[in-house]
Amino acid sequence: MKGFRHKDLLGMGQLSVEDIELVLDTAESLKEISQREIKKVPTLRGKSVVNFFYEPSTRTRTSFEMAAKRLSADTVSLSATGSSMVKGETLIDTARNLQAMSPDLIVLRHSSSGAPHLLAREVKAGIINAGDGINEHPTQALLDLYTIRERMGKIKGLKTAIIGDIEHSRVARSNIIGLTKMGAEVTISGPPTMIPLRADSLGVKVVYDPAEAVRDKDVIMVLRIQLERQSKILFPSVREYSACFGITKEILKRAREDAIIMHPGPINRGVELASDVADGPHSVILDQVANGVAVRMALLYLLIGGSRSDDID
Ligand code: CP
């Protein structure tokens, strides 16, 4: 088996095309475990994974927990409010104390960009970035790439549009890196206040009008409006955002007939995405969630159990 020579997964920039293909191929071979009656294999028996979520999460946290359990790793979950960080313990001291208990891997979600990078320098355990501030969310991008490849049969050459609050979105940043690396064309769209100033340097096209941005696209990725990350109001009102940038059935007609609609969740229904599109035939939103378990199983396997490929069966 080809090697995955990384201690940590901190961002999409560290992964080569071959690394990404290895993650997606490994996820493909592990996905069927979740369809079995007994959804468990012994691959990571004796390994321990700490899920440390300093910010709220439904999908990422649950799917890491399920992924680890399906591979027989022991898991411990820690949240900010349930940890001694509420008593003033620093992130580094928390990490050093976790390290003293010899976990193999720490999955960290944190509100500060760069927090997983800091931990990776401090502890021997592998670190997976489960979303850091407005920086990156690499496991989301990998499950998105997996879903695109599964649905469209390829990634290279596809025309994709990412619509919404690009500036504050770690999902957008990781997907832009991943999609361009894998040879897809990326167009970004949203209010000018939510488009990064030097967007051209990211290797993407900027089209402010979403109805134009989706024209002839294969993949449309809609982002959540993240009011909690904005230090100032970047658009007049939620109603105006929805009227100008919300993706509706009407707008979707301009995309390719077989286009897929993606959203990382949680969805603000009726704001960035109309409910009938979120639940409609083009939507692969719940496939993304299902694939998240397989992709996270693959990452756990490659980071802490990669030499034992014979144990997968
Ligand atoms: N996509 C995503 O990260 O969702 P959660 O915040 O629920 O984990």
Coordinates of C-alpha atoms and ligand atoms in Angstrom, one line a residue:
M1 CA 0.0 0.0 0.0
K2 CA 1.2 3.5 -0.8
G3 CA 2.2 5.5 2.3
F4 CA 0.6 8.4 4.0
R5 CA 3.6 10.1 5.5
H6 CA 2.0 12.6 7.8
K7 CA 1.8 12.7 11.6
D8 CA -1.0 15.3 11.5
L9 CA -3.7 16.6 9.2
L10 CA -3.7 20.3 9.6
G11 CA -4.8 21.7 6.2
M12 CA -5.3 20.8 2.6
G13 CA -2.1 22.5 1.5
Q14 CA 0.1 19.8 3.1
L15 CA -1.6 17.0 1.0
S16 CA -0.3 16.0 -2.5
V17 CA -2.7 14.9 -5.2
E18 CA -1.5 11.3 -4.4
D19 CA -2.3 11.8 -0.7
I20 CA -5.8 13.0 -1.5
E21 CA -6.4 10.0 -3.9
L22 CA -5.1 7.7 -1.2
V23 CA -7.6 9.1 1.3
L24 CA -10.5 8.9 -1.1
D25 CA -9.6 5.3 -2.2
T26 CA -9.2 4.2 1.4
A27 CA -12.5 5.7 2.3
E28 CA -14.1 3.9 -0.7
S29 CA -12.9 0.5 0.6
L30 CA -14.0 1.3 4.2
K31 CA -17.4 2.7 3.3
E32 CA -19.2 -0.7 3.2
I33 CA -18.4 -1.4 6.8
S34 CA -21.1 1.1 7.7
Q35 CA -23.6 -1.0 5.7
R36 CA -22.9 -4.2 7.6
E37 CA -25.1 -5.5 10.3
I38 CA -22.1 -5.5 12.7
K39 CA -20.5 -2.2 11.9
K40 CA -17.1 -2.9 13.4
V41 CA -13.6 -4.1 12.4
P42 CA -10.6 -4.6 14.7
T43 CA -8.2 -2.4 12.7
L44 CA -7.5 0.2 15.4
R45 CA -7.9 -2.0 18.4
G46 CA -5.7 -0.7 21.2
K47 CA -5.5 2.8 19.8
S48 CA -7.1 5.8 21.5
V49 CA -8.5 8.9 20.0
V50 CA -9.5 12.1 21.9
N51 CA -12.2 14.2 20.3
F52 CA -11.6 17.7 21.7
F53 CA -14.3 20.1 20.5
Y54 CA -13.9 23.6 21.7
E55 CA -16.7 24.8 19.4
P56 CA -20.2 23.2 18.8
S57 CA -20.5 20.5 16.2
T58 CA -23.0 17.9 15.2
R59 CA -21.6 16.3 12.0
T60 CA -17.9 16.4 12.5
R61 CA -17.9 15.3 16.1
T62 CA -20.4 12.5 15.7
S63 CA -18.7 11.1 12.6
F64 CA -15.2 11.1 14.1
E65 CA -16.7 9.3 17.1
M66 CA -18.5 6.7 14.9
A67 CA -15.4 6.4 12.6
A68 CA -13.2 5.6 15.5
K69 CA -15.6 3.1 17.1
R70 CA -16.2 1.3 13.8
L71 CA -12.5 0.7 13.6
S72 CA -12.4 -0.4 17.3
A73 CA -10.4 2.5 18.6
D74 CA -11.1 3.7 22.2
T75 CA -12.6 7.3 22.2
V76 CA -12.8 10.0 24.7
S77 CA -14.8 13.2 24.1
L78 CA -14.0 16.5 25.7
S79 CA -15.8 19.8 25.2
A80 CA -14.6 23.3 26.2
T81 CA -17.3 23.6 28.9
G82 CA -16.6 20.2 30.3
S83 CA -12.8 20.7 30.5
S84 CA -10.6 22.6 32.9
M85 CA -10.2 25.3 30.3
V86 CA -13.2 27.0 31.9
K87 CA -11.0 27.3 35.0
G88 CA -8.4 29.1 33.1
E89 CA -6.1 26.2 31.9
T90 CA -4.4 27.2 28.6
L91 CA -4.8 25.2 25.4
I92 CA -1.1 24.1 25.6
D93 CA -1.4 23.0 29.2
T94 CA -4.5 21.1 28.4
A95 CA -2.8 19.4 25.4
R96 CA 0.3 18.5 27.5
N97 CA -2.0 16.9 30.1
L98 CA -3.8 15.0 27.4
Q99 CA -0.5 13.9 26.0
A100 CA 0.6 12.6 29.4
M101 CA -2.2 10.0 29.0
S102 CA -0.7 8.8 25.7
P103 CA -3.5 9.1 23.2
D104 CA -2.6 8.2 19.6
L105 CA -4.6 11.0 18.1
I106 CA -6.3 14.2 19.1
V107 CA -9.1 15.6 16.9
L108 CA -9.4 19.3 17.6
R109 CA -12.0 21.9 16.7
H110 CA -11.2 25.3 18.0
S111 CA -12.4 28.9 17.4
S112 CA -8.9 30.2 16.9
S113 CA -7.2 29.8 13.5
G114 CA -3.9 27.9 14.0
A115 CA -4.8 26.2 17.3
P116 CA -4.3 22.6 15.8
H117 CA -0.9 23.7 14.4
L118 CA 0.2 24.9 17.9
L119 CA -0.9 21.5 19.4
A120 CA 0.9 19.6 16.7
R121 CA 4.2 21.2 17.7
E122 CA 3.5 20.5 21.4
V123 CA 2.4 16.9 21.5
K124 CA 3.6 13.5 20.2
A125 CA 0.0 12.4 19.3
G126 CA -1.2 13.0 15.8
I127 CA -3.5 16.0 15.4
I128 CA -6.5 16.3 13.1
N129 CA -7.8 19.8 12.4
A130 CA -11.6 19.4 12.7
G131 CA -12.1 23.1 11.9
D132 CA -9.9 26.0 13.2
G133 CA -11.5 29.5 13.3
I134 CA -11.8 30.9 9.7
N135 CA -8.7 29.0 8.6
E136 CA -9.4 25.4 7.4
H137 CA -11.7 22.4 7.7
P138 CA -9.7 19.8 5.8
T139 CA -11.8 16.7 6.6
Q140 CA -14.9 18.5 5.3
A141 CA -13.0 19.2 2.0
L142 CA -12.0 15.6 1.8
L143 CA -15.5 14.3 2.3
D144 CA -16.7 16.9 -0.3
L145 CA -14.1 15.7 -2.8
Y146 CA -15.2 12.1 -2.1
T147 CA -18.8 12.9 -2.7
I148 CA -18.0 14.8 -5.9
R149 CA -15.9 11.9 -7.2
E150 CA -18.6 9.3 -6.2
R151 CA -21.4 11.3 -7.9
M152 CA -19.6 12.7 -11.0
G153 CA -17.0 9.9 -11.5
K154 CA -14.2 12.4 -11.5
I155 CA -13.0 15.7 -10.1
K156 CA -10.5 16.9 -12.7
G157 CA -12.1 19.2 -15.3
L158 CA -15.4 19.8 -13.4
K159 CA -16.8 23.3 -13.2
T160 CA -17.6 24.2 -9.6
A161 CA -19.1 27.2 -7.9
I162 CA -18.8 28.1 -4.2
I163 CA -21.4 30.6 -3.1
G164 CA -21.7 32.6 0.1
D165 CA -19.5 33.9 2.8
I166 CA -16.1 32.9 1.3
E167 CA -14.1 35.3 3.5
H168 CA -15.2 33.7 6.8
S169 CA -15.5 30.1 5.7
R170 CA -12.9 27.5 6.6
V171 CA -14.9 25.1 4.4
A172 CA -14.5 27.4 1.4
R173 CA -10.7 27.8 2.0
S174 CA -10.1 24.0 2.3
N175 CA -12.3 23.2 -0.7
I176 CA -10.6 25.9 -2.9
I177 CA -7.2 24.3 -2.1
G178 CA -8.5 20.8 -2.6
L179 CA -10.6 21.4 -5.8
T180 CA -7.9 23.4 -7.6
K181 CA -5.3 20.8 -6.6
M182 CA -7.4 18.0 -8.1
G183 CA -7.9 20.0 -11.3
A184 CA -11.4 21.3 -11.0
E185 CA -12.3 24.9 -12.0
V186 CA -13.5 27.0 -9.1
T187 CA -15.7 30.1 -9.3
I188 CA -16.6 31.9 -6.1
S189 CA -19.6 34.1 -5.6
G190 CA -21.1 36.2 -2.8
P191 CA -21.5 39.8 -1.6
P192 CA -18.3 41.8 -2.3
T193 CA -17.9 42.2 1.5
M194 CA -17.6 38.4 1.8
I195 CA -15.1 37.8 -1.0
P196 CA -11.4 37.8 0.0
L197 CA -9.6 40.9 -1.3
R198 CA -6.9 38.9 -3.2
A199 CA -9.3 36.2 -4.4
D200 CA -7.5 36.0 -7.8
S201 CA -4.4 34.7 -6.1
L202 CA -6.3 31.7 -4.9
G203 CA -6.6 30.4 -8.5
V204 CA -10.4 31.0 -8.6
K205 CA -12.7 33.1 -10.7
V206 CA -14.9 35.7 -9.0
V207 CA -18.4 36.2 -10.3
Y208 CA -20.5 38.3 -7.9
D209 CA -23.9 37.5 -9.4
P210 CA -24.8 34.0 -8.2
A211 CA -27.2 33.4 -11.1
E212 CA -24.2 33.9 -13.4
A213 CA -21.8 32.0 -11.2
V214 CA -23.8 28.8 -11.3
R215 CA -24.2 28.9 -15.1
D216 CA -23.2 25.5 -16.7
K217 CA -21.6 24.3 -13.4
D218 CA -21.4 20.6 -12.4
V219 CA -21.1 21.3 -8.7
I220 CA -22.7 24.0 -6.6
M221 CA -21.5 24.3 -3.1
V222 CA -23.5 26.6 -0.9
L223 CA -22.1 28.0 2.4
R224 CA -23.7 28.8 5.6
I225 CA -24.0 32.5 6.6
Q226 CA -21.9 32.6 9.7
L227 CA -23.3 35.5 11.7
E228 CA -21.3 34.3 14.8
R229 CA -17.9 34.9 13.0
Q230 CA -18.7 38.4 11.7
S231 CA -17.3 41.3 13.6
K232 CA -19.6 43.7 11.7
I233 CA -22.6 43.5 9.6
L234 CA -21.5 42.6 6.0
F235 CA -24.9 42.7 4.4
P236 CA -28.0 44.8 5.1
S237 CA -30.3 42.0 6.4
V238 CA -30.8 38.3 6.2
R239 CA -33.9 38.9 4.0
E240 CA -31.8 40.9 1.6
Y241 CA -29.0 38.3 1.6
S242 CA -31.6 35.6 0.8
A243 CA -33.2 37.7 -2.0
C244 CA -29.8 38.4 -3.7
F245 CA -27.7 35.4 -2.9
G246 CA -30.0 32.6 -1.8
I247 CA -29.9 29.5 -4.1
T248 CA -33.4 28.7 -5.4
K249 CA -34.9 26.4 -8.0
E250 CA -34.9 29.3 -10.5
I251 CA -31.2 29.9 -10.1
L252 CA -30.4 26.2 -10.2
K253 CA -32.0 25.9 -13.7
R254 CA -28.9 27.7 -15.1
A255 CA -26.6 24.9 -13.9
R256 CA -26.0 21.7 -15.8
E257 CA -28.9 19.3 -15.8
D258 CA -27.1 16.8 -13.7
A259 CA -25.5 19.3 -11.3
I260 CA -25.2 18.5 -7.7
I261 CA -26.0 20.8 -4.8
M262 CA -23.7 20.6 -1.7
H263 CA -23.8 22.2 1.7
P264 CA -21.5 21.4 4.7
G265 CA -24.3 22.0 7.2
P266 CA -25.9 23.3 9.3
I267 CA -28.2 24.8 6.8
N268 CA -30.0 28.2 7.3
R269 CA -33.1 27.1 5.4
G270 CA -34.6 29.8 3.3
V271 CA -31.5 32.0 3.8
E272 CA -28.6 30.7 1.7
L273 CA -30.5 27.7 0.4
A274 CA -34.2 27.2 -0.4
S275 CA -35.7 24.2 1.3
D276 CA -37.0 22.7 -1.9
V277 CA -33.4 22.8 -3.3
A278 CA -31.9 21.4 -0.1
D279 CA -34.3 18.5 -0.2
G280 CA -34.6 18.2 -4.0
P281 CA -33.2 15.7 -6.5
H282 CA -29.9 17.6 -7.1
S283 CA -29.0 17.7 -3.4
V284 CA -26.2 15.4 -2.1
I285 CA -26.2 17.0 1.4
L286 CA -26.9 13.8 3.3
D287 CA -24.5 11.8 1.1
Q288 CA -21.9 14.3 2.3
V289 CA -22.7 13.4 5.9
A290 CA -22.7 9.6 5.2
N291 CA -19.4 9.9 3.4
G292 CA -17.9 11.9 6.3
V293 CA -17.8 8.7 8.4
A294 CA -16.0 6.8 5.7
V295 CA -13.5 9.6 5.0
R296 CA -12.8 10.0 8.7
M297 CA -12.3 6.2 9.1
A298 CA -9.8 6.5 6.3
L299 CA -7.9 9.3 7.9
L300 CA -7.8 7.5 11.3
Y301 CA -6.6 4.4 9.6
L302 CA -3.9 6.2 7.5
L303 CA -2.6 8.3 10.4
I304 CA -2.5 5.7 13.2
G305 CA -3.0 2.3 11.7
G306 CA -1.8 2.5 8.2
S307 CA 0.6 -0.4 8.2
R308 CA -2.1 -3.0 9.1
S309 CA -4.1 -3.0 5.8
D310 CA -4.8 -6.8 6.3
D311 CA -7.0 -6.0 9.4
I312 CA -9.6 -4.1 7.4
D313 CA -11.6 -7.2 6.5
Ligands
CP1 N1 -19.9 20.7 8.5 C1 -19.6 20.8 9.8 O1 -18.5 21.0 10.2 O2 -20.7 20.6 10.6 P1 -20.6 20.6 12.2 O3 -20.3 22.0 12.6 O4 -22.0 20.1 12.7 O5 -19.5 19.6 12.6

